[in-house]
Tab-separated table of N, CA and C and ligand atoms in Angstrom:
chain	number	residue	atom	x	y	z
A	18	MET	N	-3.416	-24.961	17.256
A	18	MET	CA	-3.601	-23.510	17.497
A	18	MET	C	-4.202	-23.271	18.871
A	19	ASN	N	-3.725	-22.271	19.546
A	19	ASN	CA	-4.209	-22.032	20.903
A	19	ASN	C	-5.495	-21.204	20.969
A	20	GLU	N	-5.714	-20.348	19.977
A	20	GLU	CA	-6.957	-19.581	20.011
A	20	GLU	C	-7.483	-19.338	18.604
A	21	GLN	N	-8.724	-18.876	18.530
A	21	GLN	CA	-9.368	-18.646	17.240
A	21	GLN	C	-8.987	-17.278	16.667
A	22	VAL	N	-7.867	-17.206	15.984
A	22	VAL	CA	-7.431	-15.908	15.459
A	22	VAL	C	-7.490	-15.833	13.944
A	23	LYS	N	-7.907	-16.921	13.315
A	23	LYS	CA	-7.771	-17.035	11.868
A	23	LYS	C	-8.299	-15.849	11.046
A	24	PRO	N	-9.581	-15.457	11.180
A	24	PRO	CA	-10.057	-14.401	10.277
A	24	PRO	C	-9.331	-13.084	10.503
A	25	ASP	N	-9.135	-12.709	11.757
A	25	ASP	CA	-8.485	-11.444	12.072
A	25	ASP	C	-7.063	-11.387	11.527
A	26	GLU	N	-6.367	-12.479	11.665
A	26	GLU	CA	-4.973	-12.492	11.232
A	26	GLU	C	-4.850	-12.321	9.720
A	27	ILE	N	-5.659	-13.034	8.998
A	27	ILE	CA	-5.636	-12.925	7.529
A	27	ILE	C	-6.041	-11.512	7.105
A	28	VAL	N	-7.083	-10.991	7.698
A	28	VAL	CA	-7.573	-9.663	7.328
A	28	VAL	C	-6.522	-8.603	7.636
A	29	GLU	N	-5.921	-8.716	8.805
A	29	GLU	CA	-4.875	-7.761	9.193
A	29	GLU	C	-3.683	-7.832	8.228
A	30	LEU	N	-3.278	-9.030	7.917
A	30	LEU	CA	-2.164	-9.235	6.985
A	30	LEU	C	-2.492	-8.628	5.619
A	31	LEU	N	-3.696	-8.914	5.137
A	31	LEU	CA	-4.077	-8.413	3.812
A	31	LEU	C	-4.163	-6.892	3.798
A	32	ARG	N	-4.644	-6.321	4.882
A	32	ARG	CA	-4.734	-4.853	4.929
A	32	ARG	C	-3.360	-4.207	4.950
A	33	GLN	N	-2.434	-4.800	5.697
A	33	GLN	CA	-1.059	-4.288	5.718
A	33	GLN	C	-0.422	-4.424	4.337
A	34	ALA	N	-0.664	-5.581	3.730
A	34	ALA	CA	-0.095	-5.834	2.403
A	34	ALA	C	-0.677	-4.854	1.388
A	35	TYR	N	-1.972	-4.604	1.499
A	35	TYR	CA	-2.630	-3.663	0.586
A	35	TYR	C	-1.998	-2.276	0.715
A	36	ALA	N	-1.850	-1.802	1.958
A	36	ALA	CA	-1.256	-0.478	2.189
A	36	ALA	C	0.155	-0.419	1.598
A	37	MET	N	0.902	-1.518	1.764
A	37	MET	CA	2.264	-1.547	1.250
A	37	MET	C	2.306	-1.491	-0.272
A	38	GLU	N	1.434	-2.247	-0.912
A	38	GLU	CA	1.406	-2.292	-2.378
A	38	GLU	C	0.956	-0.954	-2.968
A	39	VAL	N	-0.030	-0.330	-2.341
A	39	VAL	CA	-0.511	0.965	-2.831
A	39	VAL	C	0.597	2.012	-2.718
A	40	GLU	N	1.289	1.992	-1.569
A	40	GLU	CA	2.406	2.923	-1.366
A	40	GLU	C	3.501	2.689	-2.416
A	41	ALA	N	3.810	1.421	-2.656
A	41	ALA	CA	4.859	1.101	-3.634
A	41	ALA	C	4.447	1.561	-5.035
A	42	ALA	N	3.199	1.293	-5.402
A	42	ALA	CA	2.717	1.704	-6.729
A	42	ALA	C	2.797	3.222	-6.872
A	43	ASP	N	2.352	3.960	-5.857
A	43	ASP	CA	2.411	5.430	-5.902
A	43	ASP	C	3.845	5.912	-6.060
A	44	CYS	N	4.735	5.351	-5.258
A	44	CYS	CA	6.142	5.770	-5.327
A	44	CYS	C	6.731	5.460	-6.698
A	45	TYR	N	6.388	4.298	-7.259
A	45	TYR	CA	6.922	3.946	-8.574
A	45	TYR	C	6.372	4.835	-9.681
A	46	TYR	N	5.097	5.191	-9.584
A	46	TYR	CA	4.572	6.126	-10.590
A	46	TYR	C	5.286	7.473	-10.493
A	47	ASP	N	5.521	7.934	-9.269
A	47	ASP	CA	6.259	9.192	-9.089
A	47	ASP	C	7.680	9.092	-9.651
A	48	LEU	N	8.359	7.997	-9.332
A	48	LEU	CA	9.728	7.815	-9.841
A	48	LEU	C	9.728	7.751	-11.365
A	49	SER	N	8.717	7.078	-11.912
A	49	SER	CA	8.614	6.966	-13.364
A	49	SER	C	8.446	8.347	-14.000
A	50	ASP	N	7.533	9.146	-13.449
A	50	ASP	CA	7.325	10.512	-13.957
A	50	ASP	C	8.621	11.300	-13.909
A	51	GLN	N	9.318	11.138	-12.778
A	51	GLN	CA	10.547	11.888	-12.593
A	51	GLN	C	11.633	11.482	-13.588
A	52	MET	N	11.698	10.187	-13.870
A	52	MET	CA	12.702	9.718	-14.834
A	52	MET	C	12.334	10.133	-16.259
A	53	PHE	N	11.041	10.145	-16.586
A	53	PHE	CA	10.625	10.668	-17.898
A	53	PHE	C	11.001	12.142	-18.013
A	54	ALA	N	10.708	12.903	-16.939
A	54	ALA	CA	11.019	14.340	-16.936
A	54	ALA	C	12.518	14.566	-17.075
A	55	GLY	N	13.318	13.643	-16.535
A	55	GLY	CA	14.766	13.777	-16.595
A	55	GLY	C	15.371	13.114	-17.818
A	56	ASN	N	14.525	12.770	-18.784
A	56	ASN	CA	15.011	12.161	-20.019
A	56	ASN	C	15.705	10.822	-19.827
A	57	ASN	N	15.125	10.002	-18.960
A	57	ASN	CA	15.638	8.649	-18.770
A	57	ASN	C	14.514	7.641	-19.041
A	58	PRO	N	14.082	7.546	-20.301
A	58	PRO	CA	12.909	6.717	-20.586
A	58	PRO	C	13.095	5.242	-20.223
A	59	ASP	N	14.300	4.708	-20.337
A	59	ASP	CA	14.502	3.294	-19.986
A	59	ASP	C	14.217	3.039	-18.529
A	60	VAL	N	14.753	3.917	-17.671
A	60	VAL	CA	14.540	3.759	-16.237
A	60	VAL	C	13.083	4.092	-15.889
A	61	ALA	N	12.526	5.104	-16.579
A	61	ALA	CA	11.115	5.436	-16.375
A	61	ALA	C	10.237	4.217	-16.655
A	62	ASN	N	10.569	3.485	-17.720
A	62	ASN	CA	9.773	2.313	-18.078
A	62	ASN	C	9.866	1.197	-17.048
A	63	ILE	N	11.040	1.003	-16.468
A	63	ILE	CA	11.155	-0.039	-15.445
A	63	ILE	C	10.298	0.334	-14.230
A	64	PHE	N	10.269	1.619	-13.890
A	64	PHE	CA	9.437	2.034	-12.751
A	64	PHE	C	7.946	1.937	-13.073
A	65	SER	N	7.560	2.267	-14.296
A	65	SER	CA	6.125	2.140	-14.575
A	65	SER	C	5.725	0.666	-14.635
A	66	HIS	N	6.648	-0.187	-15.065
A	66	HIS	CA	6.413	-1.632	-15.032
A	66	HIS	C	6.221	-2.112	-13.581
A	67	LEU	N	7.119	-1.692	-12.705
A	67	LEU	CA	7.003	-2.061	-11.283
A	67	LEU	C	5.721	-1.493	-10.667
A	68	ALA	N	5.379	-0.254	-11.043
A	68	ALA	CA	4.143	0.351	-10.528
A	68	ALA	C	2.936	-0.493	-10.940
A	69	ASP	N	2.943	-0.969	-12.186
A	69	ASP	CA	1.835	-1.807	-12.660
A	69	ASP	C	1.757	-3.118	-11.877
A	70	ILE	N	2.917	-3.726	-11.641
A	70	ILE	CA	2.944	-4.982	-10.882
A	70	ILE	C	2.373	-4.767	-9.479
A	71	GLU	N	2.857	-3.717	-8.798
A	71	GLU	CA	2.401	-3.482	-7.422
A	71	GLU	C	0.920	-3.088	-7.413
A	72	GLY	N	0.508	-2.331	-8.428
A	72	GLY	CA	-0.893	-1.925	-8.521
A	72	GLY	C	-1.820	-3.118	-8.743
A	73	ARG	N	-1.402	-4.037	-9.608
A	73	ARG	CA	-2.200	-5.256	-9.833
A	73	ARG	C	-2.272	-6.086	-8.565
A	74	HIS	N	-1.144	-6.116	-7.862
A	74	HIS	CA	-1.098	-6.872	-6.616
A	74	HIS	C	-2.062	-6.273	-5.583
A	75	ALA	N	-2.076	-4.932	-5.520
A	75	ALA	CA	-3.004	-4.253	-4.601
A	75	ALA	C	-4.453	-4.608	-4.949
A	76	ASP	N	-4.774	-4.608	-6.245
A	76	ASP	CA	-6.141	-4.953	-6.673
A	76	ASP	C	-6.504	-6.379	-6.273
A	77	GLU	N	-5.532	-7.263	-6.447
A	77	GLU	CA	-5.768	-8.675	-6.120
A	77	GLU	C	-6.021	-8.842	-4.615
A	78	ILE	N	-5.236	-8.110	-3.814
A	78	ILE	CA	-5.398	-8.181	-2.360
A	78	ILE	C	-6.747	-7.596	-1.940
A	79	GLU	N	-7.123	-6.490	-2.590
A	79	GLU	CA	-8.417	-5.889	-2.292
A	79	GLU	C	-9.554	-6.870	-2.612
A	80	GLY	N	-9.389	-7.583	-3.728
A	80	GLY	CA	-10.374	-8.600	-4.112
A	80	GLY	C	-10.506	-9.701	-3.056
A	81	ARG	N	-9.359	-10.135	-2.522
A	81	ARG	CA	-9.392	-11.150	-1.466
A	81	ARG	C	-10.124	-10.649	-0.235
A	82	LEU	N	-9.849	-9.390	0.122
A	82	LEU	CA	-10.513	-8.812	1.293
A	82	LEU	C	-12.020	-8.718	1.083
A	83	LYS	N	-12.408	-8.279	-0.110
A	83	LYS	CA	-13.840	-8.176	-0.403
A	83	LYS	C	-14.498	-9.541	-0.332
A	84	ALA	N	-13.798	-10.551	-0.850
A	84	ALA	CA	-14.336	-11.912	-0.815
A	84	ALA	C	-14.527	-12.398	0.618
A	85	LEU	N	-13.710	-11.866	1.531
A	85	LEU	CA	-13.840	-12.226	2.955
A	85	LEU	C	-14.838	-11.310	3.678
A	86	GLY	N	-15.427	-10.364	2.921
A	86	GLY	CA	-16.420	-9.470	3.525
A	86	GLY	C	-15.822	-8.258	4.224
A	87	HIS	N	-14.585	-7.893	3.825
A	87	HIS	CA	-13.918	-6.744	4.459
A	87	HIS	C	-13.490	-5.728	3.413
A	88	ASN	N	-13.306	-4.489	3.840
A	88	ASN	CA	-12.702	-3.520	2.929
A	88	ASN	C	-11.190	-3.479	3.171
A	89	ALA	N	-10.503	-2.712	2.308
A	89	ALA	CA	-9.037	-2.718	2.347
A	89	ALA	C	-8.459	-1.638	3.253
A	90	ALA	N	-9.308	-0.788	3.816
A	90	ALA	CA	-8.802	0.302	4.651
A	90	ALA	C	-8.287	-0.222	5.991
A	91	GLY	N	-7.401	0.533	6.587
A	91	GLY	CA	-6.971	0.176	7.939
A	91	GLY	C	-5.497	-0.138	8.075
A	92	GLY	N	-4.848	-0.489	6.951
A	92	GLY	CA	-3.412	-0.726	7.024
A	92	GLY	C	-2.664	0.589	6.859
A	93	SER	N	-1.418	0.624	7.299
A	93	SER	CA	-0.630	1.816	7.001
A	93	SER	C	0.817	1.413	6.757
A	94	TYR	N	1.389	2.050	5.764
A	94	TYR	CA	2.770	1.727	5.392
A	94	TYR	C	3.328	2.898	4.611
A	95	SER	N	4.584	3.273	4.880
A	95	SER	CA	5.179	4.272	3.999
A	95	SER	C	6.638	3.943	3.723
A	96	TRP	N	7.053	4.269	2.525
A	96	TRP	CA	8.432	4.041	2.107
A	96	TRP	C	9.364	4.879	2.966
A	97	ASP	N	10.555	4.375	3.171
A	97	ASP	CA	11.532	5.297	3.731
A	97	ASP	C	12.679	5.490	2.755
A	98	ASP	N	13.357	6.591	2.960
A	98	ASP	CA	14.334	7.045	1.987
A	98	ASP	C	15.735	7.011	2.580
A	99	PRO	N	16.582	6.078	2.089
A	99	PRO	CA	17.942	5.976	2.622
A	99	PRO	C	18.808	7.167	2.207
A	100	LEU	N	18.287	7.994	1.307
A	100	LEU	CA	19.097	9.108	0.788
A	100	LEU	C	19.016	10.342	1.657
A	101	GLY	N	17.949	10.463	2.426
A	101	GLY	CA	17.845	11.679	3.230
A	101	GLY	C	16.569	11.683	4.035
A	102	PRO	N	16.630	12.184	5.273
A	102	PRO	CA	15.474	12.143	6.161
A	102	PRO	C	14.340	13.058	5.716
A	103	GLU	N	14.632	14.017	4.842
A	103	GLU	CA	13.593	14.975	4.458
A	103	GLU	C	12.628	14.408	3.422
A	104	SER	N	12.954	13.281	2.837
A	104	SER	CA	12.093	12.813	1.750
A	104	SER	C	11.548	11.405	1.989
A	105	THR	N	10.718	11.279	3.010
A	105	THR	CA	10.131	9.974	3.292
A	105	THR	C	8.866	9.719	2.486
A	106	ALA	N	8.143	10.771	2.139
A	106	ALA	CA	6.893	10.572	1.408
A	106	ALA	C	7.145	10.627	-0.090
A	107	SER	N	6.315	9.924	-0.841
A	107	SER	CA	6.555	9.776	-2.271
A	107	SER	C	6.596	11.120	-2.996
A	108	GLU	N	5.768	12.078	-2.562
A	108	GLU	CA	5.726	13.358	-3.283
A	108	GLU	C	6.966	14.207	-3.022
A	109	ASP	N	7.774	13.780	-2.040
A	109	ASP	CA	8.971	14.544	-1.705
A	109	ASP	C	10.245	13.985	-2.329
A	110	ILE	N	10.092	13.016	-3.190
A	110	ILE	CA	11.274	12.427	-3.808
A	110	ILE	C	12.119	13.530	-4.462
A	111	HIS	N	13.392	13.470	-4.194
A	111	HIS	CA	14.298	14.544	-4.593
A	111	HIS	C	14.254	14.793	-6.099
A	112	TYR	N	14.046	16.044	-6.465
A	112	TYR	CA	13.847	16.339	-7.878
A	112	TYR	C	15.116	16.250	-8.725
A	113	LEU	N	16.259	16.153	-8.065
A	113	LEU	CA	17.504	15.978	-8.810
A	113	LEU	C	17.964	14.522	-8.862
A	114	MET	N	17.106	13.639	-8.383
A	114	MET	CA	17.511	12.249	-8.275
A	114	MET	C	17.914	11.654	-9.634
A	115	THR	N	19.020	10.965	-9.624
A	115	THR	CA	19.487	10.292	-10.843
A	115	THR	C	18.863	8.893	-10.913
A	116	PRO	N	18.934	8.248	-12.094
A	116	PRO	CA	18.446	6.864	-12.183
A	116	PRO	C	19.097	5.955	-11.141
A	117	TYR	N	20.388	6.145	-10.917
A	117	TYR	CA	21.097	5.334	-9.930
A	117	TYR	C	20.453	5.460	-8.545
A	118	HIS	N	20.203	6.702	-8.127
A	118	HIS	CA	19.622	6.899	-6.802
A	118	HIS	C	18.174	6.438	-6.737
A	119	ALA	N	17.444	6.649	-7.825
A	119	ALA	CA	16.056	6.190	-7.854
A	119	ALA	C	15.998	4.672	-7.694
A	120	LEU	N	16.919	3.980	-8.365
A	120	LEU	CA	16.962	2.522	-8.255
A	120	LEU	C	17.426	2.074	-6.873
A	121	GLN	N	18.357	2.835	-6.274
A	121	GLN	CA	18.781	2.529	-4.898
A	121	GLN	C	17.613	2.671	-3.923
A	122	LEU	N	16.819	3.719	-4.138
A	122	LEU	CA	15.646	3.938	-3.300
A	122	LEU	C	14.671	2.769	-3.437
A	123	ALA	N	14.455	2.339	-4.695
A	123	ALA	CA	13.559	1.202	-4.952
A	123	ALA	C	14.119	-0.071	-4.320
A	124	LEU	N	15.423	-0.276	-4.467
A	124	LEU	CA	16.057	-1.483	-3.915
A	124	LEU	C	15.877	-1.541	-2.404
A	125	HIS	N	16.154	-0.421	-1.761
A	125	HIS	CA	16.013	-0.338	-0.312
A	125	HIS	C	14.588	-0.720	0.112
A	126	ASN	N	13.609	-0.167	-0.601
A	126	ASN	CA	12.223	-0.390	-0.195
A	126	ASN	C	11.697	-1.769	-0.599
A	127	GLU	N	12.213	-2.344	-1.657
A	127	GLU	CA	11.829	-3.720	-2.000
A	127	GLU	C	12.381	-4.700	-0.967
A	128	LYS	N	13.624	-4.465	-0.519
A	128	LYS	CA	14.198	-5.327	0.520
A	128	LYS	C	13.398	-5.190	1.807
A	129	ARG	N	13.026	-3.954	2.087
A	129	ARG	CA	12.251	-3.675	3.289
A	129	ARG	C	10.874	-4.361	3.210
A	130	ALA	N	10.278	-4.341	2.013
A	130	ALA	CA	8.974	-4.988	1.822
A	130	ALA	C	9.082	-6.499	2.043
A	131	ALA	N	10.142	-7.103	1.497
A	131	ALA	CA	10.338	-8.546	1.678
A	131	ALA	C	10.510	-8.879	3.161
A	132	GLU	N	11.296	-8.061	3.864
A	132	GLU	CA	11.488	-8.268	5.310
A	132	GLU	C	10.188	-8.079	6.074
A	133	PHE	N	9.426	-7.098	5.630
A	133	PHE	CA	8.144	-6.804	6.258
A	133	PHE	C	7.223	-8.037	6.196
A	134	PHE	N	7.146	-8.659	5.018
A	134	PHE	CA	6.286	-9.837	4.883
A	134	PHE	C	6.837	-11.027	5.673
A	135	ARG	N	8.170	-11.145	5.733
A	135	ARG	CA	8.745	-12.235	6.536
A	135	ARG	C	8.443	-12.029	8.021
A	136	MET	N	8.492	-10.771	8.443
A	136	MET	CA	8.157	-10.450	9.831
A	136	MET	C	6.690	-10.803	10.103
A	137	LEU	N	5.812	-10.478	9.149
A	137	LEU	CA	4.398	-10.822	9.325
A	137	LEU	C	4.211	-12.338	9.369
A	138	ALA	N	4.980	-13.046	8.544
A	138	ALA	CA	4.911	-14.517	8.550
A	138	ALA	C	5.337	-15.062	9.909
A	139	ASP	N	6.420	-14.503	10.450
A	139	ASP	CA	6.903	-14.944	11.763
A	139	ASP	C	5.875	-14.710	12.857
A	140	LYS	N	5.148	-13.610	12.722
A	140	LYS	CA	4.163	-13.256	13.743
A	140	LYS	C	2.870	-14.052	13.629
A	141	SER	N	2.678	-14.692	12.466
A	141	SER	CA	1.405	-15.379	12.227
A	141	SER	C	1.338	-16.693	12.986
A	142	SER	N	0.244	-16.885	13.695
A	142	SER	CA	0.057	-18.165	14.372
A	142	SER	C	-0.750	-19.104	13.489
A	143	GLU	N	-1.316	-18.547	12.418
A	143	GLU	CA	-2.226	-19.321	11.600
A	143	GLU	C	-1.541	-19.674	10.280
A	144	ALA	N	-1.644	-20.946	9.891
A	144	ALA	CA	-0.878	-21.469	8.756
A	144	ALA	C	-1.187	-20.747	7.444
A	145	GLU	N	-2.443	-20.422	7.214
A	145	GLU	CA	-2.835	-19.798	5.953
A	145	GLU	C	-2.239	-18.389	5.838
A	146	ALA	N	-2.295	-17.633	6.931
A	146	ALA	CA	-1.734	-16.282	6.951
A	146	ALA	C	-0.222	-16.341	6.740
A	147	ARG	N	0.384	-17.310	7.381
A	147	ARG	CA	1.839	-17.470	7.275
A	147	ARG	C	2.259	-17.785	5.842
A	148	ALA	N	1.540	-18.698	5.220
A	148	ALA	CA	1.860	-19.098	3.846
A	148	ALA	C	1.687	-17.915	2.895
A	149	LEU	N	0.628	-17.156	3.102
A	149	LEU	CA	0.367	-15.999	2.251
A	149	LEU	C	1.466	-14.945	2.405
A	150	ALA	N	1.853	-14.686	3.653
A	150	ALA	CA	2.913	-13.701	3.907
A	150	ALA	C	4.224	-14.138	3.244
A	151	LEU	N	4.522	-15.424	3.301
A	151	LEU	CA	5.757	-15.921	2.671
A	151	LEU	C	5.675	-15.842	1.154
A	152	GLU	N	4.475	-16.070	0.615
A	152	GLU	CA	4.280	-15.930	-0.826
A	152	GLU	C	4.543	-14.478	-1.250
A	153	TYR	N	4.018	-13.547	-0.491
A	153	TYR	CA	4.240	-12.126	-0.810
A	153	TYR	C	5.717	-11.749	-0.658
A	154	ALA	N	6.362	-12.289	0.363
A	154	ALA	CA	7.797	-12.028	0.546
A	154	ALA	C	8.580	-12.502	-0.675
A	155	GLY	N	8.199	-13.659	-1.204
A	155	GLY	CA	8.861	-14.210	-2.389
A	155	GLY	C	8.702	-13.303	-3.600
A	156	GLU	N	7.513	-12.699	-3.730
A	156	GLU	CA	7.294	-11.775	-4.843
A	156	GLU	C	8.155	-10.527	-4.694
A	157	GLU	N	8.296	-10.049	-3.462
A	157	GLU	CA	9.159	-8.881	-3.237
A	157	GLU	C	10.623	-9.227	-3.516
A	158	ASP	N	11.023	-10.461	-3.211
A	158	ASP	CA	12.385	-10.902	-3.552
A	158	ASP	C	12.630	-10.805	-5.058
A	159	GLU	N	11.601	-11.134	-5.838
A	159	GLU	CA	11.717	-11.022	-7.293
A	159	GLU	C	11.917	-9.561	-7.724
A	160	HIS	N	11.213	-8.659	-7.049
A	160	HIS	CA	11.379	-7.236	-7.368
A	160	HIS	C	12.791	-6.769	-7.021
A	161	VAL	N	13.307	-7.263	-5.896
A	161	VAL	CA	14.685	-6.928	-5.511
A	161	VAL	C	15.642	-7.328	-6.626
A	162	LYS	N	15.454	-8.545	-7.157
A	162	LYS	CA	16.339	-9.032	-8.231
A	162	LYS	C	16.239	-8.164	-9.474
A	163	LEU	N	15.001	-7.793	-9.806
A	163	LEU	CA	14.774	-6.960	-10.985
A	163	LEU	C	15.489	-5.611	-10.856
A	164	VAL	N	15.351	-5.000	-9.677
A	164	VAL	CA	15.973	-3.691	-9.456
A	164	VAL	C	17.503	-3.828	-9.438
A	165	GLU	N	18.000	-4.902	-8.819
A	165	GLU	CA	19.452	-5.137	-8.781
A	165	GLU	C	20.010	-5.290	-10.194
A	166	GLU	N	19.268	-5.998	-11.029
A	166	GLU	CA	19.716	-6.184	-12.404
A	166	GLU	C	19.788	-4.835	-13.121
A	167	TRP	N	18.797	-3.994	-12.879
A	167	TRP	CA	18.802	-2.675	-13.524
A	167	TRP	C	19.920	-1.788	-13.010
A	168	LEU	N	20.257	-1.959	-11.744
A	168	LEU	CA	21.340	-1.147	-11.174
A	168	LEU	C	22.674	-1.415	-11.864
A	169	THR	N	22.838	-2.610	-12.406
A	169	THR	CA	24.100	-2.908	-13.101
A	169	THR	C	24.182	-2.168	-14.436
A	170	ARG	N	23.064	-1.619	-14.910
A	170	ARG	CA	23.034	-0.964	-16.224
A	170	ARG	C	23.137	0.553	-16.162
A	171	VAL	N	23.125	1.115	-14.953
A	171	VAL	CA	23.221	2.575	-14.880
A	171	VAL	C	24.535	2.984	-14.221
A	172	ASP	N	24.992	4.160	-14.567
A	172	ASP	CA	26.245	4.667	-14.006
A	172	ASP	C	26.021	5.256	-12.628
A	173	GLU	N	27.010	5.040	-11.778
A	173	GLU	CA	26.984	5.697	-10.476
A	173	GLU	C	27.316	7.175	-10.681
A	174	PRO	N	26.476	8.077	-10.141
A	174	PRO	CA	26.697	9.509	-10.398
A	174	PRO	C	27.865	10.071	-9.589
A	175	ALA	N	28.260	11.275	-9.959
A	175	ALA	CA	29.305	11.980	-9.215
A	175	ALA	C	28.827	12.253	-7.797
A	176	VAL	N	29.788	12.432	-6.875
A	176	VAL	CA	29.427	12.597	-5.469
A	176	VAL	C	28.630	13.869	-5.191
A	177	ASP	N	28.758	14.871	-6.077
A	177	ASP	CA	28.080	16.140	-5.814
A	177	ASP	C	26.737	16.252	-6.548
A	178	TRP	N	26.113	15.093	-6.861
A	178	TRP	CA	24.877	15.093	-7.641
A	178	TRP	C	23.770	15.934	-7.019
A	179	HIS	N	23.796	16.069	-5.689
A	179	HIS	CA	22.683	16.772	-5.025
A	179	HIS	C	22.932	18.271	-4.872
A	180	ASP	N	24.119	18.766	-5.300
A	180	ASP	CA	24.382	20.199	-5.216
A	180	ASP	C	23.767	20.909	-6.410
A	181	ASP	N	22.685	21.587	-6.155
A	181	ASP	CA	21.991	22.293	-7.230
A	181	ASP	C	22.610	23.666	-7.418
A	182	GLU	N	22.984	23.969	-8.673
A	182	GLU	CA	23.548	25.297	-8.984
A	182	GLU	C	22.518	26.396	-8.858
A	183	ASP	N	21.251	25.996	-9.053
A	183	ASP	CA	20.203	27.012	-9.145
A	183	ASP	C	18.938	26.533	-8.416
A	184	PRO	N	19.001	26.516	-7.094
A	184	PRO	CA	17.899	25.931	-6.313
A	184	PRO	C	16.697	26.862	-6.188
A	185	ALA	N	16.125	27.243	-7.306
A	185	ALA	CA	15.087	28.259	-7.292
A	185	ALA	C	13.684	27.697	-7.044
A	186	VAL	N	13.415	26.526	-7.586
A	186	VAL	CA	12.043	26.039	-7.610
A	186	VAL	C	11.637	25.347	-6.306
A	187	GLY	N	10.631	25.864	-5.657
A	187	GLY	CA	9.992	25.216	-4.504
A	187	GLY	C	10.924	24.859	-3.366
A	188	GLN	N	11.939	25.572	-3.103
A	188	GLN	CA	12.984	25.309	-2.117
A	188	GLN	C	13.640	23.938	-2.294
B	27	ZN	ZN1	7.659	-4.935	-4.724
């Protein structure tokens, strides 16, 4: 190693990972609520399951940071939405979203999360940070598989799914 970067690198990685997991958990809880509201309990359950996984992961990462004498604040991460530029934040998830689109949104962001951790691994000069980032990437790969499997069980909606006949509520 050329310089002493070990503590900073691990802390930075963990904070980014924490922000990512919290964002994912929030988005999954929102998607779950939305699928329950839309009478899709099976899909709602898969999202609440994923929310629990990401939430537990966030807690575990926070625990690691505390053990290193740091708090979890300082990272930033937000989901992006391949369905439309207007809905990047979790609270803006389209209220007409079908299970198919909700799962596509999850798939997109799980792939992005896995890439994100691989990018962090590539940037790491320190072996421990690199190994941890690759471990997290592997977990996101598992989520990708889970979402892909669920996508095979839902129908692709009609092309006009987003045309609301009665767009009265909240614009
Ligand atoms: Zn994930």
